[in-house]
Coordinates of C-alpha atoms in Angstrom, one line a residue:
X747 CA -9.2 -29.8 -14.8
X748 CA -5.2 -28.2 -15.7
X749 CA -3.7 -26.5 -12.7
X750 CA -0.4 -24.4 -12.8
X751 CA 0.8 -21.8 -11.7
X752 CA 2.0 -19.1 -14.5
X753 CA 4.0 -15.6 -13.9
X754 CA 1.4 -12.8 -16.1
X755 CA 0.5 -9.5 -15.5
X756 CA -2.8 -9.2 -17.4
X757 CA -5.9 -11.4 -18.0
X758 CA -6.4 -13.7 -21.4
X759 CA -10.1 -13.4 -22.1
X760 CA -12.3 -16.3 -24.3
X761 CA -12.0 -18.7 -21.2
X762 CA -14.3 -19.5 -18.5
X763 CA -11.8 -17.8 -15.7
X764 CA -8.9 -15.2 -16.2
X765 CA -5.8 -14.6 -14.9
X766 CA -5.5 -11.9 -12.1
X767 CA -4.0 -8.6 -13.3
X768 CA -0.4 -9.3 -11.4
X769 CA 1.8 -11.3 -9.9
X770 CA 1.7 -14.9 -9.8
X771 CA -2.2 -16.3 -10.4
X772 CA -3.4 -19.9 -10.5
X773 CA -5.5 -20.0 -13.6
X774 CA -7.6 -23.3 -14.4
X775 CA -8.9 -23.6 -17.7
X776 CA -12.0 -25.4 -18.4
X777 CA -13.0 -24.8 -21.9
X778 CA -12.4 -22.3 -24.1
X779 CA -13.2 -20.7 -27.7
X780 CA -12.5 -23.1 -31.2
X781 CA -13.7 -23.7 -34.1
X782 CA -15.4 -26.6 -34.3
X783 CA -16.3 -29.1 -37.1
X784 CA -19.2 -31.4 -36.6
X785 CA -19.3 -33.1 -40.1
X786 CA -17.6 -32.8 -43.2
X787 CA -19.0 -30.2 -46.0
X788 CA -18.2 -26.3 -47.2
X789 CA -17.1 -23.5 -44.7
X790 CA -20.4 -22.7 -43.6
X791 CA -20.1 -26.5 -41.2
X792 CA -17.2 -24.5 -39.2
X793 CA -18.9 -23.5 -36.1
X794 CA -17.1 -20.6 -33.2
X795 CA -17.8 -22.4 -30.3
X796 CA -17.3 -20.5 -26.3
X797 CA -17.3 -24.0 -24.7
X798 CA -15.2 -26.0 -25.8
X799 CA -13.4 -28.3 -22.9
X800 CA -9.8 -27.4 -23.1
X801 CA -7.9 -31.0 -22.2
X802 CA -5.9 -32.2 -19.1
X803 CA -2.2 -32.1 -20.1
X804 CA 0.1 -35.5 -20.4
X805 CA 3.7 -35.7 -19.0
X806 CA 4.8 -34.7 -22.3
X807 CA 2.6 -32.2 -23.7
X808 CA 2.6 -28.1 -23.8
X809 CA -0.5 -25.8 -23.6
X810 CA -0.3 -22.9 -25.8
X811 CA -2.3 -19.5 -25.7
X812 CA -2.7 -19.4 -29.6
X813 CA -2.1 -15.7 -30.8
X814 CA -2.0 -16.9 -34.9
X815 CA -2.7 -20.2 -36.5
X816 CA -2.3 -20.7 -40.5
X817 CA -4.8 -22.2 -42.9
X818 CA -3.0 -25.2 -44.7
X819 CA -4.8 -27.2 -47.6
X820 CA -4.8 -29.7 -45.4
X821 CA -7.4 -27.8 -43.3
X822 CA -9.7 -27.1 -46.4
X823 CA -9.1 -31.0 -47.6
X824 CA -10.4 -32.0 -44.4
X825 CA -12.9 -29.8 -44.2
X826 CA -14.3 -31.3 -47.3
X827 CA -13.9 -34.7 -46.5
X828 CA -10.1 -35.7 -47.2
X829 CA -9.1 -38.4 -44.6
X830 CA -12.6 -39.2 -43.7
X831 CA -11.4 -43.3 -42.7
X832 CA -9.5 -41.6 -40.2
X833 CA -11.1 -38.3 -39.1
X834 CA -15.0 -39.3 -38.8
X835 CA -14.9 -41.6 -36.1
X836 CA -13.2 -38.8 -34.2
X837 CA -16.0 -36.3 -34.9
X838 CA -16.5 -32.9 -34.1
X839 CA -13.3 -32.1 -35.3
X840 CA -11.1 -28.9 -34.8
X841 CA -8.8 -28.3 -37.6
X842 CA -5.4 -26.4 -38.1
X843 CA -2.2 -27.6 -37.8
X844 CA 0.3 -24.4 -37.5
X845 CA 0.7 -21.9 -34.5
X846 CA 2.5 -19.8 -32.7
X847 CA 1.6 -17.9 -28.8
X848 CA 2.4 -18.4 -25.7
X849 CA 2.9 -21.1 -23.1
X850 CA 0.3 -21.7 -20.7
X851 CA 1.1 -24.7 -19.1
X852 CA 3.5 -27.6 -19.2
X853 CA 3.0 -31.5 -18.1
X854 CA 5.5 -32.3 -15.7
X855 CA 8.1 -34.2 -18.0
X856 CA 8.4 -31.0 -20.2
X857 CA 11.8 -29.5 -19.7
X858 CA 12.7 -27.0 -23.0
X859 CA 9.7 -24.4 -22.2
X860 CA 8.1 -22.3 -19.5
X861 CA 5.3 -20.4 -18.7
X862 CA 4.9 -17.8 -20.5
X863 CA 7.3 -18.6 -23.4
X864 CA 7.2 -17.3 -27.0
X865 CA 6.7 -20.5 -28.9
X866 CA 5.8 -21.9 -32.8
X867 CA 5.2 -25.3 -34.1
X868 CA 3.0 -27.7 -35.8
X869 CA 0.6 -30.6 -35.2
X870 CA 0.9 -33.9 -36.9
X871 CA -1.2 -34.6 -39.7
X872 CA -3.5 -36.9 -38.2
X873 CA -4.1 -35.1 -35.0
X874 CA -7.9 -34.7 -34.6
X875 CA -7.7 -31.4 -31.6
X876 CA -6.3 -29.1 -33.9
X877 CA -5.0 -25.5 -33.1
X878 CA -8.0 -23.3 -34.3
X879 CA -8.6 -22.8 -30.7
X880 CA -7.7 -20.5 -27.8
X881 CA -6.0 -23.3 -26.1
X882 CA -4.1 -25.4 -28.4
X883 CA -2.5 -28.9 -26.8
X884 CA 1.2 -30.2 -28.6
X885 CA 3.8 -32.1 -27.6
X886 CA 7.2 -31.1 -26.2
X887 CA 8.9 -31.7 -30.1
X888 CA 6.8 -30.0 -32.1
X889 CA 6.9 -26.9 -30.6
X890 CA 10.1 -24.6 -30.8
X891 CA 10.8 -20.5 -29.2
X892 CA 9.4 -18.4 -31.6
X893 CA 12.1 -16.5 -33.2
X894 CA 11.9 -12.6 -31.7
X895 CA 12.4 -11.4 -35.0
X896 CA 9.0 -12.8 -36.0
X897 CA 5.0 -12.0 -35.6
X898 CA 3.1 -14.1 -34.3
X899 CA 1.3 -14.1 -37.7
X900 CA 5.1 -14.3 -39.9
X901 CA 5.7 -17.1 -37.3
X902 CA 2.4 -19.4 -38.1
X903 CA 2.8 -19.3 -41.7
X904 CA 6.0 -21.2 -41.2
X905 CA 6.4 -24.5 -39.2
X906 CA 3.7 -27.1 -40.8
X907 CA 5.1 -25.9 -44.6
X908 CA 8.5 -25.4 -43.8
X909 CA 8.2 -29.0 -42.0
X910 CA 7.0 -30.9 -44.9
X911 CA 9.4 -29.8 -47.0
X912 CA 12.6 -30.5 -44.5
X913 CA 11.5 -33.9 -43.9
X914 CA 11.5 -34.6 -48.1
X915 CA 14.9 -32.7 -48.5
X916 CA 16.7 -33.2 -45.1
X917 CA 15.4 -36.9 -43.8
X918 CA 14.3 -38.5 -47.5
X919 CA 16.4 -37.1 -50.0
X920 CA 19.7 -35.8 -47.6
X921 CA 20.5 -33.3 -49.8
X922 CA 23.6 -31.4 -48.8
X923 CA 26.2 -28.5 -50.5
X924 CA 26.3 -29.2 -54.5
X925 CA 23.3 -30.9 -54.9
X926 CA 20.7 -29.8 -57.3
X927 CA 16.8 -29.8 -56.4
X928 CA 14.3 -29.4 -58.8
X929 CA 10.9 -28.1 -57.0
X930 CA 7.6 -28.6 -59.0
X931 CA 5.2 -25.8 -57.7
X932 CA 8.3 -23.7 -55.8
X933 CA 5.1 -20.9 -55.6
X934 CA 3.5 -22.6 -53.0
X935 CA 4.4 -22.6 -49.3
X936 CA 5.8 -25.7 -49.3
X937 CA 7.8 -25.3 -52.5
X938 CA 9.1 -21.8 -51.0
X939 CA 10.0 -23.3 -47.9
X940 CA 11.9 -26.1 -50.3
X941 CA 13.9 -23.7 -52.0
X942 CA 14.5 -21.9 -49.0
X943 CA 15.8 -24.7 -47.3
X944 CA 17.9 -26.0 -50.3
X945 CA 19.1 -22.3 -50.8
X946 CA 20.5 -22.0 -47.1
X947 CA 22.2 -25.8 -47.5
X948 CA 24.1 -24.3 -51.2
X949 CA 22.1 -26.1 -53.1
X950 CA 21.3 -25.4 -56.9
X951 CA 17.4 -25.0 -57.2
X952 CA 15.3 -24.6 -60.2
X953 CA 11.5 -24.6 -59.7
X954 CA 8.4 -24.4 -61.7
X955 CA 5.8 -21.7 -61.2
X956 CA 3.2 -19.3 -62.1
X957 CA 3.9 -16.1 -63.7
X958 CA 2.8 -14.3 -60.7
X959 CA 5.4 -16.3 -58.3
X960 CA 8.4 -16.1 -60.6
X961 CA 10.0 -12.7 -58.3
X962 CA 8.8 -14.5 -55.3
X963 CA 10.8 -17.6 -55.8
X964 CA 14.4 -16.2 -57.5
X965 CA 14.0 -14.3 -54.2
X966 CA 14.1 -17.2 -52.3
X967 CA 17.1 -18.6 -54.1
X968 CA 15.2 -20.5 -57.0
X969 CA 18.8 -19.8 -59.7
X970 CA 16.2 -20.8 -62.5
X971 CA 12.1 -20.6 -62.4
X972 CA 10.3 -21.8 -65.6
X973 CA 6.8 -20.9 -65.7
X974 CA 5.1 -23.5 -66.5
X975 CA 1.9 -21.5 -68.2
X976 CA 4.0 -20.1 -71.0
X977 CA 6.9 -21.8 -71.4
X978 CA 8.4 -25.6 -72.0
X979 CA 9.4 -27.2 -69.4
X980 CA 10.9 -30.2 -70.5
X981 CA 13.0 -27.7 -73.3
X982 CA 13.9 -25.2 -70.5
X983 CA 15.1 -27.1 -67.5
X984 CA 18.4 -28.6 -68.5
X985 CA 20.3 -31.4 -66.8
X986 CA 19.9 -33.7 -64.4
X987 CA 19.2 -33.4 -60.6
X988 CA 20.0 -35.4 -57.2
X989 CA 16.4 -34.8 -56.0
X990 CA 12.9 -33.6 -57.3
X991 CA 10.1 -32.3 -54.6
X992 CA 6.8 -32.3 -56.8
X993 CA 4.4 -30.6 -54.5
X994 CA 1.5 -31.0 -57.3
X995 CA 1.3 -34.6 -57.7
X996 CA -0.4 -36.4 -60.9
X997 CA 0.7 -38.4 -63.9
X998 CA 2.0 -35.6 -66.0
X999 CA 4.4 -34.0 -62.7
X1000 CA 5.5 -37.5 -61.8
X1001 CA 6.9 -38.2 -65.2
X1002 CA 8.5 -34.9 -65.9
X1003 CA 10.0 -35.2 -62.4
X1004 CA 11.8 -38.7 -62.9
X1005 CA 12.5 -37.8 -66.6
X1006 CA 15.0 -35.1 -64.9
X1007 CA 16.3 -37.2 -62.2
X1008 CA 20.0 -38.6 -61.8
X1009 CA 20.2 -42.7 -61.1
X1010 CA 20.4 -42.7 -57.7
X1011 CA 18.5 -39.6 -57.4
X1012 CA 15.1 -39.3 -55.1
X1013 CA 11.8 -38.1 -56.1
X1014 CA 9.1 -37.2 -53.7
X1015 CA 5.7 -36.0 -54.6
X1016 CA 3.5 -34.4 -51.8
X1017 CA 0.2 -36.4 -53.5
X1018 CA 0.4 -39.8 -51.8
X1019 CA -2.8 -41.9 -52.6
X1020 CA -2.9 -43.4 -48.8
X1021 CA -5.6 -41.5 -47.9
X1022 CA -7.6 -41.1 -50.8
X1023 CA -7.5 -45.1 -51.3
X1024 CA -8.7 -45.7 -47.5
X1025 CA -11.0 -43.3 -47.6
X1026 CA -12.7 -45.2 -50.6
X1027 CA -11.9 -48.7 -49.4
X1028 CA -12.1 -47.8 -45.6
X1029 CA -8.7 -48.4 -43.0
X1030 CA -8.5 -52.4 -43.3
X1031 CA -8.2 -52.5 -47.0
X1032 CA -7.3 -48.9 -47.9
X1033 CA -3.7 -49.3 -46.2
X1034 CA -2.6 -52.2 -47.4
X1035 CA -3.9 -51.5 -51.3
X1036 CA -2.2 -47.8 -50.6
X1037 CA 1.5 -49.9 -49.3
X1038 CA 1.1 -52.5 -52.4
X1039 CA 0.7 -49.0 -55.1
X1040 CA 4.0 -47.7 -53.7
X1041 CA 6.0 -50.8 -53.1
X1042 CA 5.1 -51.4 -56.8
X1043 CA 6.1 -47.8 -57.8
X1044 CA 9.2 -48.0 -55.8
X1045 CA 10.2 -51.3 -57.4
X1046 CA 9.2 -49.9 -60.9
X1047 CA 11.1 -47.3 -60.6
X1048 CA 14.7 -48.7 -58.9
X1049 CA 14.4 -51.4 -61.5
X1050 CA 13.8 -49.0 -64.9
X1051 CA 15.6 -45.5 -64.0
X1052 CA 17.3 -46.4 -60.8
X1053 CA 16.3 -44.0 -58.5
X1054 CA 13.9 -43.7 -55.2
X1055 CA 10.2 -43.1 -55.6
X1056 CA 8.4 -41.7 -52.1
X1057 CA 5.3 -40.6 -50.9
X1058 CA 6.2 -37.6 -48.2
X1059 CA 4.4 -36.4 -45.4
X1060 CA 4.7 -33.6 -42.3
X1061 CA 6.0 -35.7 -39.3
X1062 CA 7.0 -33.6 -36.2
X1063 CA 10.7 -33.4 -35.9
X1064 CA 12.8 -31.8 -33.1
X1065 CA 16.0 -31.0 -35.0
X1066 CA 14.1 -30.1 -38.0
X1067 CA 12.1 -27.5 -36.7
X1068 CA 15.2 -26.1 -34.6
X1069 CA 16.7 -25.5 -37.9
X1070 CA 13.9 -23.8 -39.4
X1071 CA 14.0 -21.6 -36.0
X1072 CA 17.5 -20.8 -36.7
X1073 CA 16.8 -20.1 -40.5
X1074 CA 13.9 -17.8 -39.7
X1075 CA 15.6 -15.6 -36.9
X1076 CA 18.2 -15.0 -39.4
X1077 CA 16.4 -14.0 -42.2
X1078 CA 17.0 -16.9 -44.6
X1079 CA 13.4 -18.7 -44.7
X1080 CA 9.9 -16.5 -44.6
X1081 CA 6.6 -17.5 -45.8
X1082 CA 4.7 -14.4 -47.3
X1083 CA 1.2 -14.0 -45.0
X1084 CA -1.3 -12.5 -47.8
X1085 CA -4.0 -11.9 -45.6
X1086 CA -5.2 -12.3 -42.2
X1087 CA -8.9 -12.7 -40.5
X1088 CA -10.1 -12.7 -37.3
X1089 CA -10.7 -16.1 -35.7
X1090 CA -14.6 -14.9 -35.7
X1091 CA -14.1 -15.3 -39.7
X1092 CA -12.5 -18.1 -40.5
X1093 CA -16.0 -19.5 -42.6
X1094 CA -15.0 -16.7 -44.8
X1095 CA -11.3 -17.7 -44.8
X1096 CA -12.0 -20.8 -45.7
X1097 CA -14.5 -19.4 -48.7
X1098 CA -11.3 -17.4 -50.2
X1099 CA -9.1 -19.9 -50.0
X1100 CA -11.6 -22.8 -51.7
X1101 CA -12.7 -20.3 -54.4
X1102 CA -8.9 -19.1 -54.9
X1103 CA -9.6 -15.5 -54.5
X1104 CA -6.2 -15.6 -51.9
X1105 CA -3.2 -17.2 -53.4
X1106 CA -1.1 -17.3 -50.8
X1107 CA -0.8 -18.1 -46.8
X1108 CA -3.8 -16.6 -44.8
X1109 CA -3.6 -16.8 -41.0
X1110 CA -6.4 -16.4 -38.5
X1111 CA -5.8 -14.1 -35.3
X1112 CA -7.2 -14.6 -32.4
X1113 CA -7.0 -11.9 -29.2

């Protein structure tokens, strides 16, 4: 059972106490509403559960009143299946990896946040208590103050996306002033959040797209988008470039991308086959087969167009998500929220985002 003491003056409701209506209360959280996933399948396994225990806090770690959490891919992927070596052990899951509230806790190590506290951030990958909760449970780095500027919904969208793609740029590629990116599938959050990024360090970005995301991504600071429906994008894109972010992944991305890449140059694809290889070979021989297929990639590649082949992930990251804080509070990197549901509806979310009726972010609220 979490103590703590926490300065509010009205009650959060979908727990099994409240706070008092002022001053200081002592509030102990028990369990609380999520959305629960007891095996893999289609939206219809995502069950709203009322009693769902709500964990004791480590030294390290941060309670947060969720107020928005985004739906990623990776919570659909899951959802079906995707990861299922390393998630179905750990079943009932709860998924989502994005949020943004308020602090309702701390453990007693935690030093950058207080009760109370506007705050935004993003779960690891493999984490297996996800935020599609009342009560979400992070640790002190991946959370950073929401920017004021922001909604709770605008702030959601932002920190798993715009995470992924600083850790390719910023930590793999270290792109800095001059450089030029080329983003394949800059339409996407993670592309956006790509060129964005890129954009704010002077970067030259060109990016491949949709019709429908062309606007969308110039405004970002894309100098050139190529749509890759109608036109060719091996005869439009000219030159070379330091680094390549393919966020599609797949034999006919990979090539294009190293075609256009400078020796020396770095090229990152979002589509690692770790998972998928464990997932058919299971953990013991899924990893290793998964780190032999890009050590012999990575080898290929230095040795035939000398540059850097990687497989990139989301990894929590305390400067990173600082300067995405910074870079949303001033304006310079948004991630469009198309539509939003209630946390009630999130089987229906998860429909319109499987059967591609909503191209862009959605977000589920929760009161």
């Amino acid at each position: 059972m979490q103590r703590t003491l926490l300065r509010r003056s009205h009650a959060f409701k979908n727990c099994d106490h409240e706070f008092f209506t002022s001053g200081f209360a002592r509030f102990i959280a028990t369990s609380c509403r999520a959305v629960v996933l007891p095996r893999f399948g289609g939206p219809e396994m995502l069950q709203l559960r009322s009693d769902v225990e709500v964990p004791q806090l480590k030294p390290s770690e941060v309670l947060v009143r969720a107020r928005a959490v985004s739906v990623n891919p990776l919570d659909t992927r899951m959802r079906s299946g995707y990861g299922r070596s390393i998630f179905e052990p750990h079943l009932p899951l709860i998924l989502g990896r994005d949020i943004s509230g308020e602090v309702a806790a701390v453990g007693t190590s935690v030093r950058s946040f207080s009760v109370g506290q506007e705050v935004f951030g993003a779960l690891h990958p493999t984490a297996v208590r996800g935020t599609y909760a009342d009560y979400a449970v992070l640790s002190e780095d991946e959370l950073a103050p929401k920017p004021p500027s922001l909604t709770h919904v605008e702030a959601s969208a932002i920190p798993f996306a715009a995470l992924t793609a600083w850790r390719a740029l910023k930590s793999t590629a270290r792109i800095t002033e001059g450089h030029r990116l080329l983003v394949v599938g800059g339409g996407g959050a993670v592309g956006l959040a790509a060129i964005q990024l890129a954009a704010a360090a002077r970067c030259q970005v060109t990016t491949t797209c949709g019709s429908r995301s062309i606007d969308r991504v110039r405004k970002a600071g894309a100098e050139q988008a190529v749509d890759y429906i109608t036109e060719d994008i091996e005869l439009a894109i000219k030159g070379k470039f330091d680094a390549v972010l393919d966020t599609i992944g797949g034999p006919e991305t990979e090539r294009i991308g190293i075609k256009f890449l400078k020796r020396g140059g770095h090229y990152m694809t979002l589509q690692g086959e770790a998972a998928s290889l464990t997932d058919r070979y299971g953990l013991a021989a899924g990893i290793p087969i998964a780190t032999a297929i890009l050590l012999k990639k990575q080898i290929q590649y230095r040795y035939s167009h000398g540059i850097e082949y990687w497989w990139t992930y989301m990894r929590a990251d305390s400067d990173g998500l600082d300067e995405i804080r910074r870079l949303s509070e001033d304006g310079k990197l948004k991630i469009p929220v198309e539509k939003t549901f209630p946390i009630t509806q999130v089987r229906e979310a998860h429909e319109a985002k499987d059967k591609k009726k909503i191209p862009g972010k959605v977000v589920l609220e929760l009161d």
